[in-house]
mmCIF file of C-alpha atoms and ligand atoms in Angstrom:
data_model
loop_
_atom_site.group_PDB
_atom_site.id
_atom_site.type_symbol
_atom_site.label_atom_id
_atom_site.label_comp_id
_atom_site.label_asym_id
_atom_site.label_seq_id
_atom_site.Cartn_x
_atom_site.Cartn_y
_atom_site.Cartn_z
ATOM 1 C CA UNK A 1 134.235 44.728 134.225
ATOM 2 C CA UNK A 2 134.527 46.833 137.418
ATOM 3 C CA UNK A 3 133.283 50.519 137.440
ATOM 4 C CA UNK A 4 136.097 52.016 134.785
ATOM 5 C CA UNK A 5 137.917 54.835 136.592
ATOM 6 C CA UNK A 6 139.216 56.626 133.405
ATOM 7 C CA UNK A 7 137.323 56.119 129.814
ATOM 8 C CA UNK A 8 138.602 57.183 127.015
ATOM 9 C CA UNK A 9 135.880 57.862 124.219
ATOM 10 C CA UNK A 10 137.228 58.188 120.490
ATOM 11 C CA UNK A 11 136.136 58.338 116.964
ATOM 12 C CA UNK A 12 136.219 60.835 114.242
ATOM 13 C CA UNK A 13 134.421 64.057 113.610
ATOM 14 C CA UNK A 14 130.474 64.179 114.549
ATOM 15 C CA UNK A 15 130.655 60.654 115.152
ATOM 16 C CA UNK A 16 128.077 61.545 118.249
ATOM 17 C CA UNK A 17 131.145 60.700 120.766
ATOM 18 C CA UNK A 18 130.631 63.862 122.488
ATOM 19 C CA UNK A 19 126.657 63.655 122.926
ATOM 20 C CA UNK A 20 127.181 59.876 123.598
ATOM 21 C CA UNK A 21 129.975 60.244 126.214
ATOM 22 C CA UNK A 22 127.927 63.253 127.780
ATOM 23 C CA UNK A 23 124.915 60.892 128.507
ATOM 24 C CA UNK A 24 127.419 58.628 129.650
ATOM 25 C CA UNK A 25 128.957 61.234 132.115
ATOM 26 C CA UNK A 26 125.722 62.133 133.567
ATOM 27 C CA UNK A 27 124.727 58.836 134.415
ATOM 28 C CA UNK A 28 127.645 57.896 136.022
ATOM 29 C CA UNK A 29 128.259 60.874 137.913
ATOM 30 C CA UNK A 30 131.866 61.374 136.065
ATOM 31 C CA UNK A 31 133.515 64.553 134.900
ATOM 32 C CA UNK A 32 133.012 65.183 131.324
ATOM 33 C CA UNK A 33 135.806 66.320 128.824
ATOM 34 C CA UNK A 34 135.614 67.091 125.553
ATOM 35 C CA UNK A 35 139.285 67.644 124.059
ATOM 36 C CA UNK A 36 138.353 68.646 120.837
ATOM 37 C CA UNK A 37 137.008 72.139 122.444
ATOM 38 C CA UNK A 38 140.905 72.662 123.128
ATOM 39 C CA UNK A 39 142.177 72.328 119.327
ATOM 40 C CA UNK A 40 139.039 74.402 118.628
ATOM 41 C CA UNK A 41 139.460 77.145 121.221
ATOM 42 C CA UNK A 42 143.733 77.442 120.074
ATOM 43 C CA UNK A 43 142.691 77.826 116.557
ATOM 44 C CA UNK A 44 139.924 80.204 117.299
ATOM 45 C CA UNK A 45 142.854 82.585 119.431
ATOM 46 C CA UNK A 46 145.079 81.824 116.212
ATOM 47 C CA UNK A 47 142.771 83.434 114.170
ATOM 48 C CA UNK A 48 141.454 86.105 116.143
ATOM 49 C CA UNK A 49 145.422 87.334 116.774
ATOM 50 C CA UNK A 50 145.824 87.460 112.629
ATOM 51 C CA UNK A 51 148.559 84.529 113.574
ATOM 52 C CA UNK A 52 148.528 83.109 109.762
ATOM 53 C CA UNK A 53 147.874 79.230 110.241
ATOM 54 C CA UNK A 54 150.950 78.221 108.531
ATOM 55 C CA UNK A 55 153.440 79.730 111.561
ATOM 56 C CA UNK A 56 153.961 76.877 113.199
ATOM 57 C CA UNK A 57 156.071 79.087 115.543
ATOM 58 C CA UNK A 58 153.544 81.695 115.961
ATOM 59 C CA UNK A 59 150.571 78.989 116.374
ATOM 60 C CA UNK A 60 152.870 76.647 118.780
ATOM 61 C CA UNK A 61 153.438 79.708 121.109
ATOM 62 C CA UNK A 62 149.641 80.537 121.392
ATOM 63 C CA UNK A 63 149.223 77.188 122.380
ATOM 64 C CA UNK A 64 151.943 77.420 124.872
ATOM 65 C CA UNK A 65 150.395 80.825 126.191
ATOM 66 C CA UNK A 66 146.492 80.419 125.743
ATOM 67 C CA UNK A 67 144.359 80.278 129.010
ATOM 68 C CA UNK A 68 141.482 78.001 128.107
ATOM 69 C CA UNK A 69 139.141 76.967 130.913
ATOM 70 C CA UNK A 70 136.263 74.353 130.439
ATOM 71 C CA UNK A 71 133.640 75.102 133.110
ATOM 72 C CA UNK A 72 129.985 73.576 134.146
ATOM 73 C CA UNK A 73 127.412 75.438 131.245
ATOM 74 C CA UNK A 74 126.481 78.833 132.878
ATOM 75 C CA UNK A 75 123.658 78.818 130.471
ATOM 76 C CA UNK A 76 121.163 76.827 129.358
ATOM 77 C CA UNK A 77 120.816 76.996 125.369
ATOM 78 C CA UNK A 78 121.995 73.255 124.952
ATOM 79 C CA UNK A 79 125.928 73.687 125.538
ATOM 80 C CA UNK A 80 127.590 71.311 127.855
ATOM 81 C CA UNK A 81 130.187 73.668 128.990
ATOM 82 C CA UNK A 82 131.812 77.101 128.946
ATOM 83 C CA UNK A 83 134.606 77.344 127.245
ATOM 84 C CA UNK A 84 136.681 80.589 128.471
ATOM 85 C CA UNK A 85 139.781 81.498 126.268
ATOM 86 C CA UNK A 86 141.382 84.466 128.498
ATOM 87 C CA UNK A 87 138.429 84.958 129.867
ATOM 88 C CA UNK A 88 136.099 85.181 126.790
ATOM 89 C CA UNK A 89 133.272 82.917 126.802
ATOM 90 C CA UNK A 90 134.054 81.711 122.973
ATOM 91 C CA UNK A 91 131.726 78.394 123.628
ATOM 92 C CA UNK A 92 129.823 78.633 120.079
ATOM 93 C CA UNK A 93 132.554 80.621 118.506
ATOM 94 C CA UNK A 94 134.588 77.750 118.511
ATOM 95 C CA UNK A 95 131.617 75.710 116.451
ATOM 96 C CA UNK A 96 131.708 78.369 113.330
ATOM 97 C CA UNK A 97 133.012 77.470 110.025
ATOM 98 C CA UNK A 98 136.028 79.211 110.213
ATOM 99 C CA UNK A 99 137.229 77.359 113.108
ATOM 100 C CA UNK A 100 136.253 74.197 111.526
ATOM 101 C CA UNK A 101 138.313 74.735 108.496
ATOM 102 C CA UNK A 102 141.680 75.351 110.401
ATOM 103 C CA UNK A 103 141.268 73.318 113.487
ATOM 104 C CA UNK A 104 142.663 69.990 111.629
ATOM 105 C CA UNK A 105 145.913 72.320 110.609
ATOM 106 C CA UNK A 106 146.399 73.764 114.370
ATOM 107 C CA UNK A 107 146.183 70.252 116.035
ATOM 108 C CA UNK A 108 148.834 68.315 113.720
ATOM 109 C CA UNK A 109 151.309 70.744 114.879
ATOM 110 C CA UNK A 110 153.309 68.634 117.302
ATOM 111 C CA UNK A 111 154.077 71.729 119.831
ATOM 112 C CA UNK A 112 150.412 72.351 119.523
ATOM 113 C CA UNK A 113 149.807 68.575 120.805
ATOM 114 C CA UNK A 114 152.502 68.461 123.065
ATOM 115 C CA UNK A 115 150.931 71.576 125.513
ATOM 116 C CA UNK A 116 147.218 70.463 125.103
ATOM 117 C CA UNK A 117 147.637 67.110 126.002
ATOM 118 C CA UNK A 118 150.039 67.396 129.306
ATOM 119 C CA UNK A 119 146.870 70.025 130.020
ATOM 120 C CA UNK A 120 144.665 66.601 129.243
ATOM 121 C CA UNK A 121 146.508 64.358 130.765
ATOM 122 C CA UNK A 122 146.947 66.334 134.528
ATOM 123 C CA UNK A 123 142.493 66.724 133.768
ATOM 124 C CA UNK A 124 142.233 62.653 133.287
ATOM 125 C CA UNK A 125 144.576 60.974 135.686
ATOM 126 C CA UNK A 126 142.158 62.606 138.384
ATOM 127 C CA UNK A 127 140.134 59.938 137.501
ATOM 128 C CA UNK A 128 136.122 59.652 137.385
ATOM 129 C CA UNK A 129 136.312 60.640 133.930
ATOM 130 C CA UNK A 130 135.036 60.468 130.435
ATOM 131 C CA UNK A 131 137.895 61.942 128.272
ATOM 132 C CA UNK A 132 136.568 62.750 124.555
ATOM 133 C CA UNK A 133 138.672 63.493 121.540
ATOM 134 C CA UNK A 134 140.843 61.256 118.992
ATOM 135 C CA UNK A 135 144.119 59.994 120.881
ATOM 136 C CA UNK A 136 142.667 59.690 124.093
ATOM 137 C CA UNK A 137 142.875 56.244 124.274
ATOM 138 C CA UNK A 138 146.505 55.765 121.962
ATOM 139 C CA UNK A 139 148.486 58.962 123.428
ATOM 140 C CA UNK A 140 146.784 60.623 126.205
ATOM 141 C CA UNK A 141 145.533 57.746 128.581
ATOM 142 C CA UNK A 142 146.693 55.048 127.591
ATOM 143 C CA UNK A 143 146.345 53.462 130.861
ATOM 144 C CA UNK A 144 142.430 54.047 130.930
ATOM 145 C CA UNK A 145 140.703 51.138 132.270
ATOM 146 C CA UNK A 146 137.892 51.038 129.258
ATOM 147 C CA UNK A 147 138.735 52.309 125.771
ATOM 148 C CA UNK A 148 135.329 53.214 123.098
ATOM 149 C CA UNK A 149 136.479 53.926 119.645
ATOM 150 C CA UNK A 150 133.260 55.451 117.989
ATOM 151 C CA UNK A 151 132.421 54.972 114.227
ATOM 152 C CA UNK A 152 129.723 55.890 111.584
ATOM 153 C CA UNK A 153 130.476 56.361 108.240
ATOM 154 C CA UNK A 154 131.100 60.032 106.495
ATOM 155 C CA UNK A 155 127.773 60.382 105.014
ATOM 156 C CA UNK A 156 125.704 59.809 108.108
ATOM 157 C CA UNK A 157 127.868 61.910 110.283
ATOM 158 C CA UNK A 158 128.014 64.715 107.558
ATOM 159 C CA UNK A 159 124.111 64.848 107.440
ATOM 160 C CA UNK A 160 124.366 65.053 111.750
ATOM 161 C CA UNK A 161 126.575 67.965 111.598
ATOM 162 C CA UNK A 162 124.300 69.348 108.557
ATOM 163 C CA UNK A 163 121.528 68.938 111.272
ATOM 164 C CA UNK A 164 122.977 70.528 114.037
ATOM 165 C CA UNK A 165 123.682 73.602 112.169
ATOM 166 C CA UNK A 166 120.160 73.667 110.930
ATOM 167 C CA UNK A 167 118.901 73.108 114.727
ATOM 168 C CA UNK A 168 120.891 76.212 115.688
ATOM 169 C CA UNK A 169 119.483 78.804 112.922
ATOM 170 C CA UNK A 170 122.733 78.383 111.159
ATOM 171 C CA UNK A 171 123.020 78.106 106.872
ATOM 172 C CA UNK A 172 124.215 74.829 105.892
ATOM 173 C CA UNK A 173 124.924 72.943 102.312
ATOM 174 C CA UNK A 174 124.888 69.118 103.139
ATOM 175 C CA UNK A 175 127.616 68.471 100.398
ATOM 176 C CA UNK A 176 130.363 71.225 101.189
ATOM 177 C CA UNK A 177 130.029 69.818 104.631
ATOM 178 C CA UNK A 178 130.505 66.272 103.751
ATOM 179 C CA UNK A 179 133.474 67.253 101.398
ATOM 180 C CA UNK A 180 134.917 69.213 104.315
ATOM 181 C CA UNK A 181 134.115 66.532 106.313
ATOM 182 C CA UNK A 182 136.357 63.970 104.068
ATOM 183 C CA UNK A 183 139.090 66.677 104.153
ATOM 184 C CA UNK A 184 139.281 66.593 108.191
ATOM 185 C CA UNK A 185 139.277 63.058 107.881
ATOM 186 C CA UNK A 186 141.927 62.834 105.785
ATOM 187 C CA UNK A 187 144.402 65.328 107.849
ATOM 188 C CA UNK A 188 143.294 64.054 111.501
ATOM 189 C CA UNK A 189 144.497 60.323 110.537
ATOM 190 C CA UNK A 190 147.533 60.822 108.669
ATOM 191 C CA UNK A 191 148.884 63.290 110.813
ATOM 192 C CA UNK A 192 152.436 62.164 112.201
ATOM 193 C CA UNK A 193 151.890 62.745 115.839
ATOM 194 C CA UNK A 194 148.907 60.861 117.123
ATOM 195 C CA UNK A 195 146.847 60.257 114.072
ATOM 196 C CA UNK A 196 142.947 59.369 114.612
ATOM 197 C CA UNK A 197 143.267 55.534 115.016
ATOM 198 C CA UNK A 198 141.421 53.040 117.695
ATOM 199 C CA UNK A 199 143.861 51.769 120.186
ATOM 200 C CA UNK A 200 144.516 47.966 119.692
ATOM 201 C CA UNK A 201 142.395 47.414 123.213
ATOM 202 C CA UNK A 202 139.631 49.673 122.313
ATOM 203 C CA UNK A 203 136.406 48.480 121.757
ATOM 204 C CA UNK A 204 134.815 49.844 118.415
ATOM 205 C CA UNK A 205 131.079 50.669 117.864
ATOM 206 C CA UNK A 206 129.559 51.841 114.705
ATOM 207 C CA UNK A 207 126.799 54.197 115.410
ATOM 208 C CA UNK A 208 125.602 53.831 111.985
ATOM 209 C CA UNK A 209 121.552 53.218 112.269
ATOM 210 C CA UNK A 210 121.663 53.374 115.838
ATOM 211 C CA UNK A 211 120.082 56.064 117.933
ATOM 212 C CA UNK A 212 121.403 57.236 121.002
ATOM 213 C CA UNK A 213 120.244 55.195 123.398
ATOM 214 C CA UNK A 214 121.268 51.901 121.947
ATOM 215 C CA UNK A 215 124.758 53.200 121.595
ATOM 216 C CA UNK A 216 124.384 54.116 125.470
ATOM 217 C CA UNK A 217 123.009 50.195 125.635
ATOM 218 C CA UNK A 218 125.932 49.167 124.294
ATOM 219 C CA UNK A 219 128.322 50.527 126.087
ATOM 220 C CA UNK A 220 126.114 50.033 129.680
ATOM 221 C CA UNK A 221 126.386 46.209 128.993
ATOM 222 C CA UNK A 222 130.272 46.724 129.066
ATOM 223 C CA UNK A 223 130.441 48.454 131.831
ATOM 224 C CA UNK A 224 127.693 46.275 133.851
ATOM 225 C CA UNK A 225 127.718 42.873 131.571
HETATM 226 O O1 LIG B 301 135.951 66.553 118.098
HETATM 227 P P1 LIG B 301 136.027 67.921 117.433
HETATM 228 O O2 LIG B 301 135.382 67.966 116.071
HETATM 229 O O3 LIG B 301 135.531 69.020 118.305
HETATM 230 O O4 LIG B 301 137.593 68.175 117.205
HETATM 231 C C1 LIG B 301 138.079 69.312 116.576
HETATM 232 C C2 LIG B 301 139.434 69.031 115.930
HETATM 233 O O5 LIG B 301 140.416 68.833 116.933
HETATM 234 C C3 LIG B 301 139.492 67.822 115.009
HETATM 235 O O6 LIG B 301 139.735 68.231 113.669
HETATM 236 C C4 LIG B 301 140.643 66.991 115.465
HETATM 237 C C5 LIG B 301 141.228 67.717 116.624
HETATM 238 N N1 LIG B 301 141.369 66.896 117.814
HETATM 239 C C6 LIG B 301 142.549 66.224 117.970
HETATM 240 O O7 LIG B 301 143.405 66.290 117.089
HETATM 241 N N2 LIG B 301 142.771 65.503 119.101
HETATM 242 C C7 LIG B 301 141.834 65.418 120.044
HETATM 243 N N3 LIG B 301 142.094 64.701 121.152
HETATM 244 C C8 LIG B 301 140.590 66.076 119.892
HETATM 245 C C9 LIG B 301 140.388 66.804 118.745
#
């Protein structure tokens, strides 16, 4: 196919969609965007307010009223971006546990959806772009010009997130991650407003057993067949 304009990249939780499409990004020379950081940066204002997770008013209008910028990575301890809520350079408090548990919660709130992805959608239609999260492809760009649905099955993406932790000095228990793992599943596709599912025109990869740079192969030979 012709150089994409607009790719959307989805898949479910550590899936490696966000290192993958990062690689991807770099290569091309294409603006990066990871849309998850968004759900994870409302939930971590939510939280930090005392707004209980369950007010869907009170959560909806901190979504509405939230600043969150995503900027180049001002430093380098392996982040790919700032990410500024107000101001506050929250970039690894929006990875914490905490977050993690309520961010499923925050993003099947339809107002919640609603003013992060008119935010996502202004970001993509700019084009040159690698849009990351789970309705990129279904809700937020549909129109994108090559569509990646990312897949790898709980366990192995459990023991990645398990690893990551580890990597960054954090404590970890493999099993209450992969049960919290089948949890977020569970609530990110059978949400009613754009559920985690592959667009019909999407083309889906299963990382399972692969390392990085064969998924990157992969997608190259789409790209440049
Ligand atoms: O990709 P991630 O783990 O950083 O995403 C965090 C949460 O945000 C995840 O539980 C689902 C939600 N999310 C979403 O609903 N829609 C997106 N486009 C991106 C993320």
């Amino acid at each position: 196919m012709p150089m994409p304009n607009i790719i959307a990249f989805d898949g479910p939780a550590a899936s490696g969609k966000s290192t993958i499409a990062y690689q991807l990004s770099k290569s091309m020379g294409y603006l990066f965007f990871d849309t998850g950081v968004m759900y994870r940066a409302v939930t971590w204002k939510v939280l930090n307010d005392g707004v209980p997770v369950e007010d869907e008013a009170g959560v909806t209008r901190v979504a509405e009223e939230v600043l969150i910028e995503v900027q180049p990575a001002s430093q380098d301890d392996n982040r790919t971006n700032d990410v500024l809520v107000n101001g506050q350079d929250v970039t690894w408090e929006i990875r914490k546990a905490e977050v993690e548990e309520h961010v499923s919660a925050v993003s099947a709130y339809p107002g919640v959806r609603k003013a992060m992805t008119a935010q996502q959608r202004r970001i993509g239609l700019a084009g040159k772009v690698i849009m990351v999260g789970r309705d990129i492809g279904t809700v937020v760009l549909p129109e994108a010009d090559l569509k990646i649905f990312l897949e790898a099955s709980v366990e192995e993406r459990a023991r990645r997130r398990y690893q990551e932790l580890v990597d960054r000095g954090e404590k970890a228990d493999l099993s209450e991650i992969l049960e919290a793992m089948r949890r977020r599943d569970k609530v990110d596709s059978s949400r009613k407003v754009a559920p985690l599912r592959a667009a019909e025109d999407a083309v889906r990869i299963n990382s399972d057993g692969l390392t990085i740079p064969e998924v990157l192969q992969k997608i190259s030979s789409l790209i440049q067949p």
